[in-house]
Coordinates of C-alpha atoms in Angstrom, one line a residue:
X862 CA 167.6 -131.8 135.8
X863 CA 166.6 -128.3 136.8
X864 CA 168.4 -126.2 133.9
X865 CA 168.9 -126.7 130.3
X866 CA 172.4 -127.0 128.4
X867 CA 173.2 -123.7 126.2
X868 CA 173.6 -126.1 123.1
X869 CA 169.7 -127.6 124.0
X870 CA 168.5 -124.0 124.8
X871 CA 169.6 -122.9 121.5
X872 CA 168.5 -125.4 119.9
X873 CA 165.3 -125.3 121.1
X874 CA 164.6 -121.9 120.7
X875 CA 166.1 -122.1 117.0
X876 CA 162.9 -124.9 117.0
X877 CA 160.9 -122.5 118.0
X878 CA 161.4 -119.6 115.5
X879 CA 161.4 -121.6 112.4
X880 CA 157.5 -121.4 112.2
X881 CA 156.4 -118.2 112.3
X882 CA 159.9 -117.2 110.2
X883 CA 158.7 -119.9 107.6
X884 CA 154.7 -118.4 107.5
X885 CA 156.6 -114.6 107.1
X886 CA 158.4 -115.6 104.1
X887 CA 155.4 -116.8 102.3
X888 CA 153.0 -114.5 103.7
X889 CA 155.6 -111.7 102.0
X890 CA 156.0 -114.0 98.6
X891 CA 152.1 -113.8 98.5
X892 CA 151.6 -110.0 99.0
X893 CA 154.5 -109.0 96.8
X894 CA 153.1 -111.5 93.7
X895 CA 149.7 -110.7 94.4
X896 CA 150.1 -106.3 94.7
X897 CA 152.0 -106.9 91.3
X898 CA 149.3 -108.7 89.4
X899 CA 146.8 -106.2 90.7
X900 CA 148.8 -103.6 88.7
X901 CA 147.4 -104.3 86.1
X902 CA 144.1 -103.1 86.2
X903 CA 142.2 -105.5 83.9
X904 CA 142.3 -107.7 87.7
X905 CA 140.2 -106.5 90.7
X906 CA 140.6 -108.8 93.2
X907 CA 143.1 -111.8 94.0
X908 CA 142.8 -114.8 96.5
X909 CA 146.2 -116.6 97.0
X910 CA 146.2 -119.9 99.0
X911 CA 149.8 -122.1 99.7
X912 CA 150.4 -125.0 101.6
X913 CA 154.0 -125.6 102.7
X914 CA 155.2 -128.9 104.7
X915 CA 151.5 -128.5 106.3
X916 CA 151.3 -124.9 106.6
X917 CA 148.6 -123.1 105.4
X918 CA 148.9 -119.3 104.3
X919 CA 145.7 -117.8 102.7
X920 CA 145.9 -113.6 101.6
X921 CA 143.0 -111.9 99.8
X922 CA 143.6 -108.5 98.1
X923 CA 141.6 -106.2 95.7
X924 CA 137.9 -106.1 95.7
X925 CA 134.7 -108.2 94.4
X926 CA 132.7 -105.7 92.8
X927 CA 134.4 -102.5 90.9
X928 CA 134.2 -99.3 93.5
X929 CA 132.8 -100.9 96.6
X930 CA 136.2 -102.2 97.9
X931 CA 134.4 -105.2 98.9
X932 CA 137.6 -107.7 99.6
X933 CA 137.2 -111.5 99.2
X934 CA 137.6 -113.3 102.4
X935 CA 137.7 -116.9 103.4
X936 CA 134.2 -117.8 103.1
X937 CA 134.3 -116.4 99.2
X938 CA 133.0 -119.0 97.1
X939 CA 134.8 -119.1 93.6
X940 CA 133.6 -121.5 90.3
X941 CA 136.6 -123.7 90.1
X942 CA 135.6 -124.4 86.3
X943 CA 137.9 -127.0 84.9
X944 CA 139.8 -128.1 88.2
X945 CA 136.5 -129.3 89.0
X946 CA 138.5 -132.3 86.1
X947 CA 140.6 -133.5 89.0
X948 CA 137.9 -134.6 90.9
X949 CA 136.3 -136.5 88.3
X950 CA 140.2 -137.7 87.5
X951 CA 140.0 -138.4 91.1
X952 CA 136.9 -141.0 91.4
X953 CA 137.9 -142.7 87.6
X954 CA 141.4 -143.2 89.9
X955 CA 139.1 -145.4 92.5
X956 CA 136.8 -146.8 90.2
X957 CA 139.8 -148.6 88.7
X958 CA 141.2 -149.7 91.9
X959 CA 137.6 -150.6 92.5
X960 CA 137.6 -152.8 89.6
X961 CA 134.6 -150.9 88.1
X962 CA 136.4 -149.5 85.4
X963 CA 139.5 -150.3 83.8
X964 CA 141.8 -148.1 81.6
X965 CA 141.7 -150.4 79.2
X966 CA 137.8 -151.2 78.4
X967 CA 136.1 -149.9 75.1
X968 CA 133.6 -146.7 76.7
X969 CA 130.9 -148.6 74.2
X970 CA 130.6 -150.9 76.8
X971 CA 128.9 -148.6 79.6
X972 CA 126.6 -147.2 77.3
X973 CA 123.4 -148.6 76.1
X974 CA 123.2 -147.9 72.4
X975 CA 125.9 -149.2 70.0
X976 CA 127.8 -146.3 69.0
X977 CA 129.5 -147.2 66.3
X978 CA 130.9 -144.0 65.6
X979 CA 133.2 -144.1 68.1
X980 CA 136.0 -145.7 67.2
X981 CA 139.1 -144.8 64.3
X982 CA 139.1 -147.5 61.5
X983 CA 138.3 -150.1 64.0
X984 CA 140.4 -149.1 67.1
X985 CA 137.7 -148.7 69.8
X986 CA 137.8 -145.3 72.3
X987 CA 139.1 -146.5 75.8
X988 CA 138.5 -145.2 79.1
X989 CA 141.9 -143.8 79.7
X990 CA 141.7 -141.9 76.3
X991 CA 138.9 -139.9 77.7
X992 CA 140.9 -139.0 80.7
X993 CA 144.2 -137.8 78.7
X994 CA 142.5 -136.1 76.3
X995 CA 143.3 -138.6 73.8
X996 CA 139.9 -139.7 72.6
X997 CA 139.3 -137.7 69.4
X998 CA 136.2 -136.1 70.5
X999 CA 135.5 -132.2 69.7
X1000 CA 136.3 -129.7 73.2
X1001 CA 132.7 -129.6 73.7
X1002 CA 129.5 -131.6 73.6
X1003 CA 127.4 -131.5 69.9
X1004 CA 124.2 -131.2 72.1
X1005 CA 124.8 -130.1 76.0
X1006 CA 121.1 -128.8 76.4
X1007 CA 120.5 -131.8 78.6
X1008 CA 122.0 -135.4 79.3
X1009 CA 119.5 -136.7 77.2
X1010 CA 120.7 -134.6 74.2
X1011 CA 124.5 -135.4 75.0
X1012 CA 124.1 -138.5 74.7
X1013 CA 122.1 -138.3 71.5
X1014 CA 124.9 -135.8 70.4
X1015 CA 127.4 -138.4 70.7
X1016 CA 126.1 -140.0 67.6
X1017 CA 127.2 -137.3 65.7
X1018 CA 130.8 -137.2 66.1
X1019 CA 133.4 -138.0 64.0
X1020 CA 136.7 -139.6 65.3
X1021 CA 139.3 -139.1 62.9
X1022 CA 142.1 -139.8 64.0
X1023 CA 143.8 -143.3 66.5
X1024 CA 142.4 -142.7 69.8
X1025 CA 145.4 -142.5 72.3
X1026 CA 147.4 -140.8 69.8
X1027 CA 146.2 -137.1 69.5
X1028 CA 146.4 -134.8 72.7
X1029 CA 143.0 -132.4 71.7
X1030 CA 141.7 -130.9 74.7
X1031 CA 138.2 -132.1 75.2
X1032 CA 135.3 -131.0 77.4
X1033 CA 133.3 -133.9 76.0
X1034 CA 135.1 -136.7 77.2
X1035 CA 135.1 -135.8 81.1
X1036 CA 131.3 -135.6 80.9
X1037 CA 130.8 -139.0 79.1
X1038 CA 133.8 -139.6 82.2
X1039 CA 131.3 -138.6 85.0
X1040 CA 128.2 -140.5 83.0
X1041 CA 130.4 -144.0 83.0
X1042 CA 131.1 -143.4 86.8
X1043 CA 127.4 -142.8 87.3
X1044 CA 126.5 -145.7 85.7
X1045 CA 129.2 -148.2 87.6
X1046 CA 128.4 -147.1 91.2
X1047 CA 125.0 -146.4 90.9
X1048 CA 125.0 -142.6 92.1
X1049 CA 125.0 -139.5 90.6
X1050 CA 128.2 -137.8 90.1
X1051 CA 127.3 -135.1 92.3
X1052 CA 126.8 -137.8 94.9
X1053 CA 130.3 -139.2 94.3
X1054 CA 132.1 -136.3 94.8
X1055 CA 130.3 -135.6 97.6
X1056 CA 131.1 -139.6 98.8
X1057 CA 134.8 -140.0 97.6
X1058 CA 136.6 -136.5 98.2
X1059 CA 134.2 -133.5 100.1
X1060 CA 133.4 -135.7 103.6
X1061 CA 136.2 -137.5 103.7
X1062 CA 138.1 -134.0 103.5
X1063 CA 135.4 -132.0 105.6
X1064 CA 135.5 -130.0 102.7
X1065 CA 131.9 -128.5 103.7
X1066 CA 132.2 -125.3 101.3
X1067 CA 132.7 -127.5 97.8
X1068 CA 129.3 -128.0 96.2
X1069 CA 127.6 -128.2 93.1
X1070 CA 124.3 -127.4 94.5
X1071 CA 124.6 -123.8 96.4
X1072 CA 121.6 -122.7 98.4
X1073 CA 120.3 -119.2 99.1
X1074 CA 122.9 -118.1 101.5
X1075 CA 125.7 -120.0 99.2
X1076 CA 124.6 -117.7 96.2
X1077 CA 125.4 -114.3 98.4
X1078 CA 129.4 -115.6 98.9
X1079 CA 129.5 -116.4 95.1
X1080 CA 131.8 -114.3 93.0
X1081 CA 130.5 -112.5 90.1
X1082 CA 133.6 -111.7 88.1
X1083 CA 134.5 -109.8 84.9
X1084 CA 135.7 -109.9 81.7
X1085 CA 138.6 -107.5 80.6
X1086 CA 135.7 -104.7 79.4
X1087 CA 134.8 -104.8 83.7
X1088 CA 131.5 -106.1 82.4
X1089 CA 129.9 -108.2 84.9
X1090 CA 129.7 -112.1 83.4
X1091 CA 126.7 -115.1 84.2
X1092 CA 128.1 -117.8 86.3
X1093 CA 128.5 -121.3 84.8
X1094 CA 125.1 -123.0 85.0
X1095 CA 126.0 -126.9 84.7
X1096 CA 123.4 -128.8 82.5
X1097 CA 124.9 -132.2 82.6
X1098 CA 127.2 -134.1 84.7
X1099 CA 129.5 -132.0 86.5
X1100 CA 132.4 -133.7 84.8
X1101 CA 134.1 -130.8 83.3
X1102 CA 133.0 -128.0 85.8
X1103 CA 130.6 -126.9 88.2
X1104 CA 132.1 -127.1 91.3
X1105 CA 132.3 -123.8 93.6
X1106 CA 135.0 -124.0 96.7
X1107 CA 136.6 -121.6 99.3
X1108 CA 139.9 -120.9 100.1
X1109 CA 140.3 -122.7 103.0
X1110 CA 138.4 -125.9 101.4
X1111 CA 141.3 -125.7 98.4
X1112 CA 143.9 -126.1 101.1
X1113 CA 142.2 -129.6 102.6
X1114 CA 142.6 -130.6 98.7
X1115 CA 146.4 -130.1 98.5
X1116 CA 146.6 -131.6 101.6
X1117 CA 144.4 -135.0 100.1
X1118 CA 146.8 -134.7 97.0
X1119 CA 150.1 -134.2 99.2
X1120 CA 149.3 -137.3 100.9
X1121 CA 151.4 -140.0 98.9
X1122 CA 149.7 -143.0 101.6
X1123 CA 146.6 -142.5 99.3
X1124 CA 146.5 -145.1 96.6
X1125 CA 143.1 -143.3 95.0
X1126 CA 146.1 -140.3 94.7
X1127 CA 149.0 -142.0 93.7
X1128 CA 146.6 -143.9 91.2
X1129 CA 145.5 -140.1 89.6
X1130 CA 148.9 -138.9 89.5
X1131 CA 149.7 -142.0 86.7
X1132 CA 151.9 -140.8 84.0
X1133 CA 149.1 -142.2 81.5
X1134 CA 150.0 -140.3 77.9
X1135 CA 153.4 -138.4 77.3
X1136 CA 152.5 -135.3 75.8
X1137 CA 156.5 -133.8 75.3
X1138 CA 159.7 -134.3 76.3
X1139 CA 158.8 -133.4 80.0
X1140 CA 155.1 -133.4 79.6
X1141 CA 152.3 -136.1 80.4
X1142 CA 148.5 -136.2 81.0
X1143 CA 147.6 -138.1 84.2
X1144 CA 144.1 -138.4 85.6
X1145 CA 143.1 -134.8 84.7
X1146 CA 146.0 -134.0 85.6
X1147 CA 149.1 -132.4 84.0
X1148 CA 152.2 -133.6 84.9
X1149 CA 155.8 -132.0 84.2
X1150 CA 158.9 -133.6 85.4
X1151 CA 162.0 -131.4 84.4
X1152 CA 165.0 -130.0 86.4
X1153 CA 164.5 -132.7 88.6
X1154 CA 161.1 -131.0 89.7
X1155 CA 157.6 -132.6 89.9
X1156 CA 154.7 -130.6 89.6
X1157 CA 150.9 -131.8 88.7
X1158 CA 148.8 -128.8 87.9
X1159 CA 145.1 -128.0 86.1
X1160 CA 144.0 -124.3 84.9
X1161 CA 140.2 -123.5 85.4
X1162 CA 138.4 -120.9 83.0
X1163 CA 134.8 -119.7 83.1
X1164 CA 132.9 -116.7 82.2
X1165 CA 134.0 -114.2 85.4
X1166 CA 136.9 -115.9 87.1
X1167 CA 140.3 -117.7 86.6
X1168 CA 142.4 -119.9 89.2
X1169 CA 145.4 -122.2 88.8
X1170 CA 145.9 -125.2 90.7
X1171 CA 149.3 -126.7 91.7
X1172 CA 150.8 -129.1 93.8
X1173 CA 154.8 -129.6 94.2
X1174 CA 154.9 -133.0 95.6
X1175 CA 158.4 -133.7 96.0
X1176 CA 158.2 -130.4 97.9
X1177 CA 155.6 -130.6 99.5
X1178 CA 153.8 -127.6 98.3
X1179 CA 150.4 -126.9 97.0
X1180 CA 149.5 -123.7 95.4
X1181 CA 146.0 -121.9 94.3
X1182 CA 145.6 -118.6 93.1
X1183 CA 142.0 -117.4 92.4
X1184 CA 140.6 -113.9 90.6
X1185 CA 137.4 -112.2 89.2
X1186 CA 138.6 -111.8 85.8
X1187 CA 138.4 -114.1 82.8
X1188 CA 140.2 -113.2 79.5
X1189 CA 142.1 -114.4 76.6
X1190 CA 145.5 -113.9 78.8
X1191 CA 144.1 -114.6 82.4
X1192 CA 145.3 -117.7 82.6
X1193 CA 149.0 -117.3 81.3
X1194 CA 148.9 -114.7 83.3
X1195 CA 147.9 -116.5 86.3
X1196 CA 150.7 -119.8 85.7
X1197 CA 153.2 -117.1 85.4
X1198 CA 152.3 -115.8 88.9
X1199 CA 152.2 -119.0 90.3
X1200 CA 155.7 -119.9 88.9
X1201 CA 157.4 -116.5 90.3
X1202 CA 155.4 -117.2 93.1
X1203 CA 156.7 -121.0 94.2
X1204 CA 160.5 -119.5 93.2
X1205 CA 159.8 -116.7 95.7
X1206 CA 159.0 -119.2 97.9
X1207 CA 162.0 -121.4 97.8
X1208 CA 164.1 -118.6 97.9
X1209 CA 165.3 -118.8 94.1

């Protein structure tokens, strides 16, 4: 056949311009959310990342350092504070399908002192408490000077109340987390996330461990007085936060937890504690169902810098939104942005 029907013409044509109509719209829904936060002037620079049906869109605006209009770029290395939680949600997820866990075991028995202390009249403190945040254990460690003194600093604490029955957000738990999974596979957690998520997911910019060159592309960020803050020097596991990624890395990570084939995914995205109405902890991961939308999502705070993480699964949409600033509002900020940002979007 040497010429094409009008109706197959059009059609493929119509084909044609979806993409590059599809990137505009969100390429515009970026800029637009990201030139409004940067109105306020407590925020000096903005990276935006989105996924969409396999479509990646990354924008920087602003600048890294205050009056040298230094932009962030792709190769800008940001902490990701507490998302670093979802990979350490991530490998508890395979260590139960691996059987070297399970949700249900005392934590007593992967350590090697007794530890009576840890347990509520009785009840004993089980591995899925720690990753819900439903353990009883203060937000952070007693002693975090060294593993050594963590561990000796988990004599000192007091449950007082059933564990699995009080949501208290915890940045002691995911550490003894990381320790357990240390112990079970016989690796250090650094090695693990290195193992079970960063090759798998050529994502060759996440690292604990930066080198020389590493520590040139890492943010120094702010607080809301534009003094410059220390970056986040991890002591113990890496459980809780440590981990430094780019841009273009974050958008291999939606696509790992977009991919509903994964059972080490599906697994971590377990409604394991309902929190509210619409509400539940997963594997470090917060899960809202309402308005017949789906949405898993974790907030990561340090010293300079501030980033939400979000992935729409039932859309097919994974959202990160990264900045030099860390304040008391930052991060409600931030989800707010994020929200108008996904309805921008969708076209809502």
């Amino acid at each position: 056949m040497k010429y094409v029907t009008p109706i197959l013409f059009f059609a493929l044509l119509g084909c044609k311009s979806i993409h590059p109509i599809h990137t505009q719209n969100v390429e515009d829904a970026i800029t637009k959310n990201a030139l409004q936060l940067l109105e306020d002037k407590r925020f000096h620079s903005v990276s935006i990342a989105v996924l969409k049906d396999g479509t990646s869109t990354i924008k920087h605006f602003g600048e890294l350092t205050i009056g040298k209009g230094n932009k962030p770029n792709d190769s800008t290395l940001y902490e990701l504070a507490s998302v670093t939680k979802t990979f350490t949600g991530y490998i508890a997820a395979k260590a139960v399908l691996d059987q070297k866990i399970h949700l249900e075991d005392d934590i007593r028995i992967y350590l090697d002192e007794s530890y009576p202390n840890l347990a509520f009249k009785g009840e004993p403190i089980k591995i899925k408490h720690l990753i819900t945040h439903t353990s009883g254990f203060p937000n952070f460690p007693i002693k975090s000077e060294n593993k050594k003194a963590f561990l000796e600093g988990l004599k000192l604490i007091n449950i007082e109340t059933k564990p699995g029955e009080v949501y208290s957000y915890s940045n002691t738990a995911p550490e003894l987390t990381a320790y357990i999974l240390e112990k079970v596979y016989q690796k250090s957690f650094e090695e693990l996330v290195i193992e079970f998520v960063l090759k798998p997911n050529t994502m060759n910019q996440t690292k604990f461990t930066l080198n020389e060159h590493d520590r040139t592309r890492l943010v120094k960020g702010y607080n809301d007085k534009n003094e410059v803050m220390p970056n986040f020097n991890r002591r113990l596991w890496g459980g809780i936060s440590g981990l430094h990624s780019t841009t273009t890395d974050l958008v291999k990570y939606m696509k790992l937890q977009l991919d509903k084939s994964n059972p080490i995914v599906n697994e971590s995205h377990t409604k394991l504690y309902k929190e509210g109405s619409d509400f539940w902890e997963g594997y470090h991961w917060y899960i809202i169902e309402k308005d017949n939308e789906l949405l898993y999502r974790h907030h990561g705070g340090i010293y300079g810098m501030q980033n939400w993480f979000v992935i729409y699964p039932e859309q097919n949409i994974g959202i990160s939104i990264l900045t030099n600033t860390s304040f008391h509002e930052t991060g409600e900020i931030l989800e707010k942005v994020v929200d108008q940002l996904y309805d921008d979007i969708n076209g809502n």
